[in-house]
């Protein structure tokens, strides 16, 4: 089995995100908009501090590179970076709202639909090609989502919005290669924070005073925002957005296992069968990477 560092980064990102409920569920009594505000503001501040204190050389190198590229490329970098910030922040807010005010099922269904939406966007927008087996994997995952949506059709609208915003983020950042990924993420968070700042005084709730809020927010910022997002963007340097998108299934599988074994929620045979199909679709989609004895094209390029 030949797994390169880009596949490993994608796997780890979505594995970590699978445990997001540990930090988010204790905050269910807080308004979704407040959680969104603090997540963006604290993440932006943390990223700026990391860049200023530890990555000043990278900042200079990227600024010099940006000045050297053509004006057309500069516009492309700005558009992709800021556009990515819009897609990412939209995804965060919708996900938090759906998780805390619609249903956990709708939030989980969103990340089951997301790989399919990502694959379709990547095929039509980025012209990424898929093998026969990868299309079969997409078909298997689509069928499993249909099974899971039974009796929950009211959740599909919210799930599609959540899925589409993150799929657009993945597809857009696949082409954003002229900027250091960590720096690009920092700019996206700063941009989002500046857009939200005028709305904060009017729409925020009471300033939280409970230590639990800030403990959970620290976990959300560090472990469920900065680390997995950076790993996600890093993975896009070496594998296409469809491959990263299919890894999203790791997230709901972990959510399902937590619901079953940690939260003691009731599950039925249809759910068990559907998640088994999702696991099969991940294996089928990545069969060349998992079972090929020869290095993949990406791995060969990486080692060169």
Tab-separated table of C-alpha atoms in Angstrom, residues 7-245:
chain	number	residue	atom	x	y	z
A	7	UNK	CA	-3.398	11.589	1.446
A	8	UNK	CA	-2.261	11.273	5.064
A	9	UNK	CA	-2.894	14.982	5.657
A	10	UNK	CA	-6.411	14.755	4.170
A	11	UNK	CA	-7.216	11.677	6.250
A	12	UNK	CA	-5.952	13.268	9.466
A	13	UNK	CA	-7.877	16.509	8.836
A	14	UNK	CA	-11.237	14.787	8.527
A	15	UNK	CA	-10.414	12.299	11.292
A	16	UNK	CA	-9.893	15.227	13.676
A	17	UNK	CA	-13.057	16.978	12.447
A	18	UNK	CA	-15.000	13.822	13.248
A	19	UNK	CA	-14.717	14.679	16.943
A	20	UNK	CA	-15.949	18.281	16.540
A	21	UNK	CA	-19.109	17.488	18.507
A	22	UNK	CA	-17.013	17.149	21.686
A	23	UNK	CA	-16.331	20.894	21.608
A	24	UNK	CA	-19.507	22.107	19.885
A	25	UNK	CA	-22.301	20.277	21.678
A	26	UNK	CA	-21.478	21.753	25.137
A	27	UNK	CA	-22.166	25.197	23.584
A	28	UNK	CA	-25.658	24.372	22.298
A	29	UNK	CA	-27.231	26.954	24.641
A	30	UNK	CA	-25.274	29.793	23.011
A	31	UNK	CA	-26.584	31.471	19.828
A	32	UNK	CA	-25.056	30.080	16.632
A	33	UNK	CA	-24.048	33.585	15.554
A	34	UNK	CA	-22.076	34.125	18.777
A	35	UNK	CA	-20.181	30.846	18.321
A	36	UNK	CA	-19.488	31.876	14.743
A	37	UNK	CA	-18.254	35.350	15.770
A	38	UNK	CA	-15.851	34.066	18.419
A	39	UNK	CA	-14.581	31.214	16.284
A	40	UNK	CA	-13.641	33.591	13.470
A	41	UNK	CA	-12.192	36.340	15.709
A	42	UNK	CA	-10.141	34.008	17.920
A	43	UNK	CA	-8.920	31.992	14.924
A	44	UNK	CA	-7.824	35.135	13.071
A	45	UNK	CA	-5.964	36.508	16.114
A	46	UNK	CA	-4.233	33.178	16.716
A	47	UNK	CA	-3.176	32.848	13.071
A	48	UNK	CA	-1.818	36.397	12.957
A	49	UNK	CA	0.247	35.809	16.101
A	50	UNK	CA	1.684	32.573	14.718
A	51	UNK	CA	2.666	34.271	11.446
A	52	UNK	CA	4.161	37.371	13.085
A	53	UNK	CA	6.098	35.489	15.765
A	54	UNK	CA	7.206	32.338	13.952
A	55	UNK	CA	6.814	32.864	10.199
A	56	UNK	CA	8.178	36.307	9.354
A	57	UNK	CA	10.580	34.867	6.781
A	58	UNK	CA	7.689	33.119	5.024
A	59	UNK	CA	5.749	36.389	5.007
A	60	UNK	CA	8.636	38.218	3.306
A	61	UNK	CA	9.139	35.446	0.747
A	62	UNK	CA	5.460	35.351	-0.165
A	63	UNK	CA	5.246	39.137	-0.439
A	64	UNK	CA	8.280	39.213	-2.744
A	65	UNK	CA	6.786	36.399	-4.836
A	66	UNK	CA	3.445	38.205	-5.050
A	67	UNK	CA	5.141	41.386	-6.329
A	68	UNK	CA	6.992	39.429	-9.035
A	69	UNK	CA	4.008	37.653	-10.583
A	70	UNK	CA	1.901	39.311	-13.272
A	71	UNK	CA	-1.039	41.577	-12.436
A	72	UNK	CA	-3.391	38.935	-13.846
A	73	UNK	CA	-1.966	36.332	-11.473
A	74	UNK	CA	-2.174	38.799	-8.581
A	75	UNK	CA	-5.874	39.362	-9.249
A	76	UNK	CA	-6.391	35.606	-9.410
A	77	UNK	CA	-4.656	35.103	-6.037
A	78	UNK	CA	-6.719	37.847	-4.398
A	79	UNK	CA	-9.988	36.560	-5.875
A	80	UNK	CA	-9.360	32.920	-4.917
A	81	UNK	CA	-8.140	33.799	-1.422
A	82	UNK	CA	-10.955	36.187	-0.515
A	83	UNK	CA	-13.554	34.085	-2.309
A	84	UNK	CA	-12.358	31.084	-0.330
A	85	UNK	CA	-12.847	33.110	2.836
A	86	UNK	CA	-16.476	33.793	1.848
A	87	UNK	CA	-17.167	30.106	1.140
A	88	UNK	CA	-15.437	28.955	4.333
A	89	UNK	CA	-17.182	31.406	6.650
A	90	UNK	CA	-20.549	30.631	5.037
A	91	UNK	CA	-19.955	26.943	5.622
A	92	UNK	CA	-19.046	27.504	9.267
A	93	UNK	CA	-22.131	29.538	10.061
A	94	UNK	CA	-24.560	27.263	8.241
A	95	UNK	CA	-23.026	24.153	9.845
A	96	UNK	CA	-23.217	25.601	13.371
A	97	UNK	CA	-26.800	26.731	12.787
A	98	UNK	CA	-27.847	23.357	11.384
A	99	UNK	CA	-26.083	21.395	14.138
A	100	UNK	CA	-27.618	23.385	17.001
A	101	UNK	CA	-30.998	24.499	15.599
A	102	UNK	CA	-32.079	22.100	12.840
A	103	UNK	CA	-30.809	18.601	13.582
A	104	UNK	CA	-27.622	16.602	13.987
A	105	UNK	CA	-28.912	14.394	11.169
A	106	UNK	CA	-29.018	17.352	8.773
A	107	UNK	CA	-25.460	18.329	9.708
A	108	UNK	CA	-24.237	14.774	9.197
A	109	UNK	CA	-26.141	14.432	5.923
A	110	UNK	CA	-24.427	17.602	4.677
A	111	UNK	CA	-21.021	15.970	4.901
A	112	UNK	CA	-22.351	12.840	3.264
A	113	UNK	CA	-23.582	14.904	0.325
A	114	UNK	CA	-20.445	17.084	0.203
A	115	UNK	CA	-18.099	14.545	-1.476
A	116	UNK	CA	-20.636	14.019	-4.251
A	117	UNK	CA	-21.088	17.773	-4.752
A	118	UNK	CA	-17.298	18.282	-4.645
A	119	UNK	CA	-16.749	15.593	-7.276
A	120	UNK	CA	-19.358	17.137	-9.574
A	121	UNK	CA	-17.931	20.656	-9.138
A	122	UNK	CA	-14.374	19.398	-9.700
A	123	UNK	CA	-15.440	17.537	-12.838
A	124	UNK	CA	-17.224	20.509	-14.411
A	125	UNK	CA	-15.184	23.438	-13.047
A	126	UNK	CA	-11.653	22.042	-12.742
A	127	UNK	CA	-12.048	19.396	-15.467
A	128	UNK	CA	-10.688	16.751	-13.110
A	129	UNK	CA	-10.973	13.284	-14.628
A	130	UNK	CA	-12.269	10.286	-12.724
A	131	UNK	CA	-11.728	6.615	-13.436
A	132	UNK	CA	-14.557	4.136	-13.907
A	133	UNK	CA	-14.075	2.855	-10.369
A	134	UNK	CA	-14.166	6.360	-8.931
A	135	UNK	CA	-17.493	7.054	-10.666
A	136	UNK	CA	-18.763	3.748	-9.252
A	137	UNK	CA	-17.674	4.938	-5.800
A	138	UNK	CA	-19.597	8.186	-6.313
A	139	UNK	CA	-22.645	6.172	-7.312
A	140	UNK	CA	-22.360	3.981	-4.203
A	141	UNK	CA	-22.074	7.023	-1.950
A	142	UNK	CA	-25.024	8.715	-3.693
A	143	UNK	CA	-27.159	5.614	-3.123
A	144	UNK	CA	-26.161	5.530	0.563
A	145	UNK	CA	-27.186	9.196	0.944
A	146	UNK	CA	-30.576	8.419	-0.597
A	147	UNK	CA	-31.050	5.645	1.973
A	148	UNK	CA	-30.076	7.919	4.859
A	149	UNK	CA	-32.391	10.701	3.686
A	150	UNK	CA	-35.519	8.569	4.085
A	151	UNK	CA	-37.926	10.242	6.530
A	152	UNK	CA	-35.584	13.244	6.732
A	153	UNK	CA	-36.372	15.067	3.494
A	154	UNK	CA	-36.879	18.371	5.343
A	155	UNK	CA	-33.174	18.335	6.217
A	156	UNK	CA	-31.964	18.071	2.625
A	157	UNK	CA	-32.245	21.825	1.913
A	158	UNK	CA	-29.912	22.750	4.793
A	159	UNK	CA	-27.635	19.826	4.004
A	160	UNK	CA	-27.234	20.914	0.375
A	161	UNK	CA	-26.330	24.488	1.354
A	162	UNK	CA	-23.755	23.281	3.874
A	163	UNK	CA	-22.297	20.801	1.400
A	164	UNK	CA	-22.160	23.268	-1.502
A	165	UNK	CA	-20.304	25.959	0.470
A	166	UNK	CA	-17.530	23.590	1.535
A	167	UNK	CA	-17.331	21.936	-1.883
A	168	UNK	CA	-16.851	25.376	-3.473
A	169	UNK	CA	-14.140	26.128	-0.913
A	170	UNK	CA	-12.243	22.939	-1.793
A	171	UNK	CA	-12.550	23.471	-5.538
A	172	UNK	CA	-11.504	27.130	-5.370
A	173	UNK	CA	-8.456	26.462	-3.193
A	174	UNK	CA	-7.242	23.679	-5.465
A	175	UNK	CA	-6.232	26.424	-7.925
A	176	UNK	CA	-4.836	28.802	-5.309
A	177	UNK	CA	-1.177	27.766	-5.526
A	178	UNK	CA	0.705	31.072	-5.600
A	179	UNK	CA	0.420	31.637	-1.859
A	180	UNK	CA	1.652	29.720	1.174
A	181	UNK	CA	-1.313	27.686	2.431
A	182	UNK	CA	-1.006	28.780	6.060
A	183	UNK	CA	-0.688	32.419	5.028
A	184	UNK	CA	-3.631	32.091	2.666
A	185	UNK	CA	-5.759	30.678	5.456
A	186	UNK	CA	-4.682	33.565	7.704
A	187	UNK	CA	-5.753	36.132	5.100
A	188	UNK	CA	-9.092	34.378	4.665
A	189	UNK	CA	-9.747	34.485	8.408
A	190	UNK	CA	-8.680	38.143	8.689
A	191	UNK	CA	-10.942	39.048	5.767
A	192	UNK	CA	-13.868	37.183	7.330
A	193	UNK	CA	-13.233	38.818	10.718
A	194	UNK	CA	-13.159	42.311	9.185
A	195	UNK	CA	-16.432	41.674	7.337
A	196	UNK	CA	-18.091	40.432	10.539
A	197	UNK	CA	-16.704	43.089	12.880
A	198	UNK	CA	-19.315	45.818	12.080
A	199	UNK	CA	-22.119	43.334	12.762
A	200	UNK	CA	-20.736	42.126	16.089
A	201	UNK	CA	-21.959	44.971	18.385
A	202	UNK	CA	-25.541	44.772	17.092
A	203	UNK	CA	-26.049	41.031	16.686
A	204	UNK	CA	-23.950	39.487	19.458
A	205	UNK	CA	-25.496	38.158	22.617
A	206	UNK	CA	-24.238	38.714	26.139
A	207	UNK	CA	-20.467	38.309	26.460
A	208	UNK	CA	-19.911	34.766	27.782
A	209	UNK	CA	-18.532	34.570	31.322
A	210	UNK	CA	-18.480	30.801	31.846
A	211	UNK	CA	-14.989	29.236	31.666
A	212	UNK	CA	-16.498	26.282	29.759
A	213	UNK	CA	-17.251	28.553	26.799
A	214	UNK	CA	-13.625	29.640	26.447
A	215	UNK	CA	-12.274	26.137	27.011
A	216	UNK	CA	-14.509	24.808	24.229
A	217	UNK	CA	-13.681	27.790	22.028
A	218	UNK	CA	-9.945	27.139	22.483
A	219	UNK	CA	-10.505	23.545	21.359
A	220	UNK	CA	-12.591	24.705	18.387
A	221	UNK	CA	-9.985	27.275	17.285
A	222	UNK	CA	-6.875	25.123	17.633
A	223	UNK	CA	-7.973	21.519	17.158
A	224	UNK	CA	-11.059	21.914	14.954
A	225	UNK	CA	-10.142	24.964	12.879
A	226	UNK	CA	-6.462	25.815	12.415
A	227	UNK	CA	-4.900	22.333	12.439
A	228	UNK	CA	-7.414	20.455	10.225
A	229	UNK	CA	-7.899	23.382	7.830
A	230	UNK	CA	-4.159	23.669	7.277
A	231	UNK	CA	-3.918	19.887	6.724
A	232	UNK	CA	-6.834	20.130	4.302
A	233	UNK	CA	-5.196	22.917	2.277
A	234	UNK	CA	-1.836	21.138	2.384
A	235	UNK	CA	-3.444	17.984	0.955
A	236	UNK	CA	-4.790	20.009	-1.989
A	237	UNK	CA	-1.190	20.723	-3.027
A	238	UNK	CA	-0.643	17.082	-3.952
A	239	UNK	CA	-4.002	15.432	-4.673
A	240	UNK	CA	-7.065	16.652	-6.541
A	241	UNK	CA	-10.132	18.079	-4.856
A	242	UNK	CA	-12.213	14.989	-5.658
A	243	UNK	CA	-9.821	12.799	-3.675
A	244	UNK	CA	-9.851	15.250	-0.767
A	245	UNK	CA	-13.629	15.491	-1.030
